[in-house]
mmCIF file of C-alpha atoms in Angstrom:
data_model
loop_
_atom_site.group_PDB
_atom_site.id
_atom_site.type_symbol
_atom_site.label_atom_id
_atom_site.label_comp_id
_atom_site.label_asym_id
_atom_site.label_seq_id
_atom_site.Cartn_x
_atom_site.Cartn_y
_atom_site.Cartn_z
ATOM 1 C CA MET A 15 101.666 141.797 128.190
ATOM 2 C CA LYS A 16 101.976 137.830 128.407
ATOM 3 C CA SER A 17 99.533 135.062 129.627
ATOM 4 C CA SER A 18 100.539 132.108 131.311
ATOM 5 C CA ILE A 19 99.781 128.528 130.443
ATOM 6 C CA LEU A 20 96.205 127.168 131.293
ATOM 7 C CA ARG A 21 96.343 123.591 132.337
ATOM 8 C CA GLN A 22 92.982 122.558 130.502
ATOM 9 C CA GLY A 23 93.817 118.738 130.602
ATOM 10 C CA HIS A 24 97.371 117.966 131.517
ATOM 11 C CA PHE A 25 97.632 115.290 129.132
ATOM 12 C CA PHE A 26 100.458 112.924 130.438
ATOM 13 C CA SER A 27 102.326 110.653 128.089
ATOM 14 C CA LEU A 28 105.031 108.098 128.191
ATOM 15 C CA LEU A 29 106.895 106.983 125.356
ATOM 16 C CA LEU A 30 108.491 103.487 126.186
ATOM 17 C CA LEU A 31 110.681 101.912 123.774
ATOM 18 C CA SER A 32 111.989 98.498 125.085
ATOM 19 C CA TRP A 33 112.738 100.013 128.335
ATOM 20 C CA THR A 34 112.761 103.608 127.167
ATOM 21 C CA CYS A 35 110.513 106.136 128.600
ATOM 22 C CA CYS A 36 109.456 109.563 127.743
ATOM 23 C CA CYS A 37 106.817 111.394 129.651
ATOM 24 C CA CYS A 38 104.890 114.212 128.375
ATOM 25 C CA PHE A 39 101.953 116.458 129.650
ATOM 26 C CA PHE A 40 99.456 118.023 127.322
ATOM 27 C CA PHE A 41 98.633 121.687 127.519
ATOM 28 C CA VAL A 42 96.321 124.031 126.176
ATOM 29 C CA ALA A 43 97.485 127.622 126.152
ATOM 30 C CA VAL A 44 94.635 130.306 125.589
ATOM 31 C CA HIS A 45 94.229 134.220 125.951
ATOM 32 C CA GLY A 46 94.169 135.098 129.441
ATOM 33 C CA SER A 47 95.886 134.137 132.572
ATOM 34 C CA ALA A 48 96.242 131.318 135.018
ATOM 35 C CA PRO A 49 98.539 129.983 137.249
ATOM 36 C CA VAL A 50 101.284 127.361 136.171
ATOM 37 C CA ALA A 51 101.405 124.381 138.406
ATOM 38 C CA GLU A 52 104.850 123.051 137.011
ATOM 39 C CA SER A 53 106.697 125.428 134.867
ATOM 40 C CA PRO A 54 107.481 129.242 135.484
ATOM 41 C CA GLU A 55 107.913 129.778 131.722
ATOM 42 C CA LEU A 56 105.103 132.055 130.034
ATOM 43 C CA LEU A 57 103.746 131.828 126.664
ATOM 44 C CA GLU A 58 103.070 135.178 124.431
ATOM 45 C CA GLU A 59 99.845 136.145 124.373
ATOM 46 C CA THR A 60 97.671 134.779 121.533
ATOM 47 C CA SER A 61 94.117 135.133 120.179
ATOM 48 C CA SER A 62 93.730 131.574 119.426
ATOM 49 C CA GLU A 63 94.352 128.278 121.280
ATOM 50 C CA THR A 64 97.515 126.386 120.995
ATOM 51 C CA PHE A 65 98.246 122.854 122.291
ATOM 52 C CA LYS A 66 101.365 120.931 122.817
ATOM 53 C CA PHE A 67 103.046 117.933 124.708
ATOM 54 C CA VAL A 68 105.817 118.682 127.279
ATOM 55 C CA HIS A 69 107.894 115.634 127.704
ATOM 56 C CA LYS A 70 110.911 113.743 129.677
ATOM 57 C CA THR A 71 112.614 110.541 128.280
ATOM 58 C CA VAL A 72 114.394 107.653 129.921
ATOM 59 C CA ILE A 73 116.391 105.157 128.161
ATOM 60 C CA ILE A 74 117.472 101.734 129.493
ATOM 61 C CA PRO A 75 118.968 99.790 126.464
ATOM 62 C CA HIS A 76 118.910 96.083 126.438
ATOM 63 C CA ASP A 77 122.016 94.616 128.271
ATOM 64 C CA GLN A 78 123.167 92.775 125.075
ATOM 65 C CA LYS A 79 122.373 95.790 122.911
ATOM 66 C CA LYS A 80 124.043 98.707 125.111
ATOM 67 C CA HIS A 81 127.182 98.406 123.065
ATOM 68 C CA ARG A 82 125.679 99.879 119.882
ATOM 69 C CA GLY A 83 123.191 102.291 121.944
ATOM 70 C CA GLY A 84 120.071 99.944 121.757
ATOM 71 C CA GLU A 85 117.732 99.407 118.783
ATOM 72 C CA ASP A 86 115.019 101.571 119.513
ATOM 73 C CA ALA A 87 114.371 105.383 119.075
ATOM 74 C CA ALA A 88 112.159 108.235 120.151
ATOM 75 C CA ALA A 89 111.766 111.667 118.835
ATOM 76 C CA THR A 90 109.136 114.269 119.823
ATOM 77 C CA SER A 91 107.893 117.703 119.213
ATOM 78 C CA ASP A 92 105.231 119.938 120.716
ATOM 79 C CA GLN A 93 102.555 118.080 119.031
ATOM 80 C CA LEU A 94 104.051 114.901 117.856
ATOM 81 C CA LEU A 95 105.420 111.827 119.616
ATOM 82 C CA VAL A 96 107.006 109.087 117.794
ATOM 83 C CA VAL A 97 108.653 105.572 118.605
ATOM 84 C CA ALA A 98 110.421 102.881 116.494
ATOM 85 C CA ASP A 99 111.598 99.444 117.492
ATOM 86 C CA GLY A 100 114.551 98.581 115.470
ATOM 87 C CA VAL A 101 114.487 94.951 114.218
ATOM 88 C CA GLY A 102 117.166 93.055 116.165
ATOM 89 C CA GLY A 103 117.605 90.309 113.370
ATOM 90 C CA TRP A 104 119.554 92.952 111.322
ATOM 91 C CA ALA A 105 122.402 92.678 113.652
ATOM 92 C CA ASN A 106 123.025 89.045 112.431
ATOM 93 C CA LYS A 107 123.762 90.457 109.082
ATOM 94 C CA GLY A 108 126.151 93.100 110.711
ATOM 95 C CA VAL A 109 123.718 95.907 110.562
ATOM 96 C CA ASN A 110 123.217 98.073 113.544
ATOM 97 C CA PRO A 111 119.194 98.029 113.594
ATOM 98 C CA GLY A 112 119.419 101.377 115.611
ATOM 99 C CA LEU A 113 120.731 103.624 112.815
ATOM 100 C CA TYR A 114 117.528 102.997 110.695
ATOM 101 C CA SER A 115 115.195 103.509 113.673
ATOM 102 C CA ARG A 116 116.968 106.561 115.055
ATOM 103 C CA LEU A 117 116.846 108.309 111.700
ATOM 104 C CA LEU A 118 113.319 107.275 111.024
ATOM 105 C CA THR A 119 112.181 108.832 114.178
ATOM 106 C CA LYS A 120 114.164 111.914 113.626
ATOM 107 C CA THR A 121 112.858 112.442 110.030
ATOM 108 C CA ILE A 122 109.302 111.898 110.815
ATOM 109 C CA VAL A 123 109.532 114.894 113.327
ATOM 110 C CA GLU A 124 111.425 116.984 111.054
ATOM 111 C CA LEU A 125 109.047 116.379 108.113
ATOM 112 C CA PHE A 126 105.916 117.166 110.578
ATOM 113 C CA GLU A 127 107.293 120.372 111.879
ATOM 114 C CA LYS A 128 108.128 121.543 108.300
ATOM 115 C CA ASP A 129 104.668 120.560 107.026
ATOM 116 C CA LYS A 130 102.213 121.431 109.681
ATOM 117 C CA GLU A 131 101.867 125.123 108.853
ATOM 118 C CA LYS A 132 100.807 124.151 105.340
ATOM 119 C CA GLN A 133 97.242 124.691 104.299
ATOM 120 C CA SER A 134 96.829 120.953 103.268
ATOM 121 C CA PRO A 135 99.313 119.156 105.605
ATOM 122 C CA LEU A 136 100.326 115.515 104.921
ATOM 123 C CA SER A 137 98.657 112.895 106.625
ATOM 124 C CA LEU A 138 100.442 110.726 109.122
ATOM 125 C CA SER A 139 100.675 107.825 106.795
ATOM 126 C CA GLU A 140 102.407 109.896 104.370
ATOM 127 C CA ILE A 141 104.833 111.607 106.512
ATOM 128 C CA VAL A 142 105.862 108.147 108.029
ATOM 129 C CA GLU A 143 106.129 106.628 104.496
ATOM 130 C CA GLN A 144 108.183 109.712 103.143
ATOM 131 C CA ALA A 145 110.500 109.451 106.309
ATOM 132 C CA ASN A 146 110.595 105.503 105.783
ATOM 133 C CA GLN A 147 111.911 105.904 102.348
ATOM 134 C CA TYR A 148 114.605 108.558 103.325
ATOM 135 C CA ALA A 149 115.727 106.384 106.299
ATOM 136 C CA ALA A 150 116.174 103.367 104.174
ATOM 137 C CA SER A 151 117.949 105.033 101.533
ATOM 138 C CA GLN A 152 120.596 105.966 104.215
ATOM 139 C CA HIS A 153 120.689 102.712 106.397
ATOM 140 C CA LEU A 154 119.532 99.196 106.101
ATOM 141 C CA GLY A 155 117.319 97.969 108.678
ATOM 142 C CA SER A 156 113.684 98.032 109.455
ATOM 143 C CA ALA A 157 111.386 98.875 112.564
ATOM 144 C CA THR A 158 108.010 98.931 114.057
ATOM 145 C CA CYS A 159 106.747 102.256 114.539
ATOM 146 C CA THR A 160 104.139 104.370 116.458
ATOM 147 C CA ALA A 161 103.289 108.035 115.925
ATOM 148 C CA VAL A 162 100.612 110.063 117.803
ATOM 149 C CA ARG A 163 99.972 113.727 117.103
ATOM 150 C CA LEU A 164 97.469 116.389 118.441
ATOM 151 C CA THR A 165 95.232 117.762 116.019
ATOM 152 C CA GLY A 166 93.024 119.981 118.107
ATOM 153 C CA PRO A 167 92.828 121.008 121.798
ATOM 154 C CA ASN A 168 91.354 117.678 122.734
ATOM 155 C CA THR A 169 91.979 115.235 119.653
ATOM 156 C CA LEU A 170 94.660 112.650 119.345
ATOM 157 C CA GLN A 171 95.450 111.103 115.825
ATOM 158 C CA THR A 172 97.305 108.036 115.861
ATOM 159 C CA LEU A 173 99.295 105.635 113.533
ATOM 160 C CA ASN A 174 100.622 102.126 114.729
ATOM 161 C CA ILE A 175 102.507 99.735 112.830
ATOM 162 C CA GLY A 176 103.752 96.415 114.282
ATOM 163 C CA ASP A 177 103.883 95.431 118.035
ATOM 164 C CA SER A 178 104.771 98.752 119.223
ATOM 165 C CA GLY A 179 101.535 100.617 120.789
ATOM 166 C CA TYR A 180 99.880 102.860 123.144
ATOM 167 C CA SER A 181 97.260 103.066 125.782
ATOM 168 C CA ILE A 182 94.988 105.850 127.174
ATOM 169 C CA HIS A 183 94.287 106.006 130.843
ATOM 170 C CA ARG A 184 91.525 108.066 132.544
ATOM 171 C CA ARG A 185 91.101 108.989 136.111
ATOM 172 C CA THR A 186 87.621 108.003 137.567
ATOM 173 C CA SER A 187 86.224 108.002 141.132
ATOM 174 C CA SER A 188 87.568 104.651 141.615
ATOM 175 C CA GLY A 189 90.789 105.391 140.211
ATOM 176 C CA LEU A 190 92.815 104.999 136.923
ATOM 177 C CA ASN A 191 91.147 102.777 134.042
ATOM 178 C CA VAL A 192 92.563 101.993 130.835
ATOM 179 C CA VAL A 193 90.117 103.342 128.337
ATOM 180 C CA PHE A 194 91.902 102.184 125.036
ATOM 181 C CA ALA A 195 95.005 99.922 124.312
ATOM 182 C CA SER A 196 96.095 99.428 120.624
ATOM 183 C CA GLU A 197 96.254 95.893 119.335
ATOM 184 C CA PRO A 198 99.769 94.611 117.708
ATOM 185 C CA GLY A 199 99.847 94.525 114.191
ATOM 186 C CA GLN A 200 101.467 91.087 113.187
ATOM 187 C CA LYS A 201 101.478 88.556 110.575
ATOM 188 C CA GLN A 202 101.551 85.859 113.104
ATOM 189 C CA PHE A 203 102.606 85.831 116.675
ATOM 190 C CA ASN A 204 105.889 87.459 117.319
ATOM 191 C CA PHE A 205 106.161 88.061 113.659
ATOM 192 C CA PRO A 206 105.095 92.006 113.606
ATOM 193 C CA HIS A 207 104.467 94.089 110.675
ATOM 194 C CA GLN A 208 107.443 96.568 110.048
ATOM 195 C CA ILE A 209 108.685 99.312 107.733
ATOM 196 C CA GLY A 210 112.286 99.445 106.232
ATOM 197 C CA GLY A 211 112.119 100.581 102.537
ATOM 198 C CA LYS A 212 112.042 97.672 100.132
ATOM 199 C CA TYR A 213 112.826 95.254 103.172
ATOM 200 C CA GLY A 214 109.533 96.245 104.957
ATOM 201 C CA ASP A 215 105.846 96.546 104.590
ATOM 202 C CA VAL A 216 103.982 99.373 102.609
ATOM 203 C CA VAL A 217 102.902 101.877 105.508
ATOM 204 C CA ALA A 218 99.524 102.404 103.829
ATOM 205 C CA GLU A 219 98.707 98.786 103.728
ATOM 206 C CA VAL A 220 99.732 97.780 107.516
ATOM 207 C CA ALA A 221 99.253 101.052 109.565
ATOM 208 C CA ASP A 222 96.357 100.895 111.907
ATOM 209 C CA HIS A 223 94.875 104.375 112.519
ATOM 210 C CA HIS A 224 92.518 105.781 115.245
ATOM 211 C CA THR A 225 91.384 109.086 116.281
ATOM 212 C CA HIS A 226 90.617 109.712 120.025
ATOM 213 C CA SER A 227 88.746 112.415 121.786
ATOM 214 C CA LEU A 228 90.704 113.218 124.871
ATOM 215 C CA GLN A 229 89.533 114.350 128.564
ATOM 216 C CA LYS A 230 90.995 116.373 131.370
ATOM 217 C CA GLY A 231 93.629 114.252 132.963
ATOM 218 C CA ASP A 232 93.828 111.491 130.486
ATOM 219 C CA ILE A 233 97.215 109.831 130.335
ATOM 220 C CA LEU A 234 99.009 108.483 127.340
ATOM 221 C CA VAL A 235 101.620 105.707 127.298
ATOM 222 C CA VAL A 236 103.323 104.836 124.249
ATOM 223 C CA TYR A 237 105.905 102.033 124.105
ATOM 224 C CA SER A 238 107.443 99.047 122.100
ATOM 225 C CA ASP A 239 107.343 95.475 122.894
ATOM 226 C CA GLY A 240 110.086 95.947 125.393
ATOM 227 C CA VAL A 241 107.370 97.309 127.743
ATOM 228 C CA SER A 242 104.132 95.559 126.526
ATOM 229 C CA ASP A 243 105.945 91.909 126.723
ATOM 230 C CA ASN A 244 106.507 92.526 130.289
ATOM 231 C CA LEU A 245 103.782 94.673 131.502
ATOM 232 C CA HIS A 246 100.031 94.887 131.019
ATOM 233 C CA PRO A 247 98.624 98.476 130.421
ATOM 234 C CA GLN A 248 96.642 98.330 133.805
ATOM 235 C CA GLU A 249 99.988 97.759 135.595
ATOM 236 C CA TYR A 250 101.581 101.112 134.489
ATOM 237 C CA HIS A 251 99.006 102.515 137.190
ATOM 238 C CA GLU A 252 101.244 101.640 140.174
ATOM 239 C CA CYS A 253 103.768 103.924 138.833
ATOM 240 C CA ILE A 254 101.560 106.822 137.847
ATOM 241 C CA ASP A 255 99.679 106.671 141.075
ATOM 242 C CA ARG A 256 103.009 106.722 143.150
ATOM 243 C CA TYR A 257 103.749 110.446 141.731
ATOM 244 C CA LEU A 258 100.224 111.448 141.044
ATOM 245 C CA THR A 259 98.527 114.202 143.416
ATOM 246 C CA ALA A 260 94.983 114.087 144.698
ATOM 247 C CA ASP A 261 94.305 116.947 142.023
ATOM 248 C CA GLY A 262 95.805 114.721 139.417
ATOM 249 C CA ILE A 263 98.995 116.653 139.056
ATOM 250 C CA VAL A 264 102.158 114.421 138.277
ATOM 251 C CA VAL A 265 104.843 115.302 140.637
ATOM 252 C CA SER A 266 107.611 114.495 138.338
ATOM 253 C CA TYR A 267 107.574 113.129 134.569
ATOM 254 C CA SER A 268 110.753 111.604 134.776
ATOM 255 C CA LEU A 269 110.216 109.607 137.867
ATOM 256 C CA VAL A 270 107.004 108.075 136.338
ATOM 257 C CA ALA A 271 108.319 107.357 133.235
ATOM 258 C CA ASP A 272 111.712 105.842 134.999
ATOM 259 C CA CYS A 273 109.507 103.547 137.157
ATOM 260 C CA ILE A 274 107.552 101.974 134.318
ATOM 261 C CA ALA A 275 110.561 101.617 132.223
ATOM 262 C CA ARG A 276 112.698 99.967 135.133
ATOM 263 C CA GLN A 277 109.702 97.803 136.207
ATOM 264 C CA ALA A 278 109.781 96.290 132.364
ATOM 265 C CA TYR A 279 113.473 95.904 132.652
ATOM 266 C CA VAL A 280 113.539 94.144 135.880
ATOM 267 C CA LEU A 281 110.666 91.788 134.820
ATOM 268 C CA GLY A 282 112.234 91.201 131.335
ATOM 269 C CA LYS A 283 115.157 89.445 133.057
ATOM 270 C CA ASP A 284 113.248 87.220 135.276
ATOM 271 C CA LYS A 285 113.116 83.955 133.701
ATOM 272 C CA GLN A 286 110.376 82.682 136.192
ATOM 273 C CA PHE A 287 108.076 85.619 135.575
ATOM 274 C CA ASP A 288 104.806 84.790 133.621
ATOM 275 C CA SER A 289 104.784 87.770 131.463
ATOM 276 C CA PRO A 290 102.292 88.970 128.841
ATOM 277 C CA PHE A 291 104.607 87.703 126.176
ATOM 278 C CA ALA A 292 104.525 84.162 127.659
ATOM 279 C CA GLN A 293 100.855 84.169 127.988
ATOM 280 C CA GLY A 294 100.448 85.332 124.464
ATOM 281 C CA ALA A 295 102.782 82.277 123.095
ATOM 282 C CA ARG A 296 100.721 79.808 125.156
ATOM 283 C CA LEU A 297 97.371 81.184 123.609
ATOM 284 C CA VAL A 298 99.069 80.142 120.157
ATOM 285 C CA GLY A 299 100.364 76.844 121.255
ATOM 286 C CA LYS A 300 104.164 78.071 121.454
#
């Protein structure tokens, strides 16, 4: 006998890297049966709760970086989402910044999957630091990094380094509200913290950690500065609402992710647009 997915709080997540977007839902599966709104797949019956992300990804590399596949990276598993924004300055030294960021995200997920069943699993900082050291041993480079993981049916644990980040959006009777948006970790304006082995910061010293309690229908957006430089968190709502039913069901993960990514892409090419980045620069006299 099998039991289907019980949509306890379709926790919708978008990973946005420059103009890259991965959209996910959060599920809780429990013993019993319930209708599946999006997927006909069934989970094996279990006596304990499980919880996971279900995700889609959209990638739009910067026009000047397409030839090397872009500089940002994303990696995901059922319970972990990771983004890393490769530091473009390495290209001036003949280094492809995307090689380090892609290996970093891939290794973070691999370490997490190997470690999560242990009695005393590693912390997010320990996982990211181990992945950082390994990736740096294989490739020159550095990157900002955001990692978010589910630690319970309604609990999100996060780590943020640099000006990548995430925001949490919640539906109310008046519409979507931004209930949390991370602050960039920077040495100074446009000079974010970054990791990259001996060429970067120490994870334990610069990582910003949070734990959030999730509610049914909460939406998570995870991004790099290619999105946050061009859109404020509340401006994601236009794309989310476009594909959100009255019952709070997203019609298509990919369409929402693509909408946000493309909005950021188009605005980033508009030299007359007063972007969040331009507004921040003015505040510090740039």
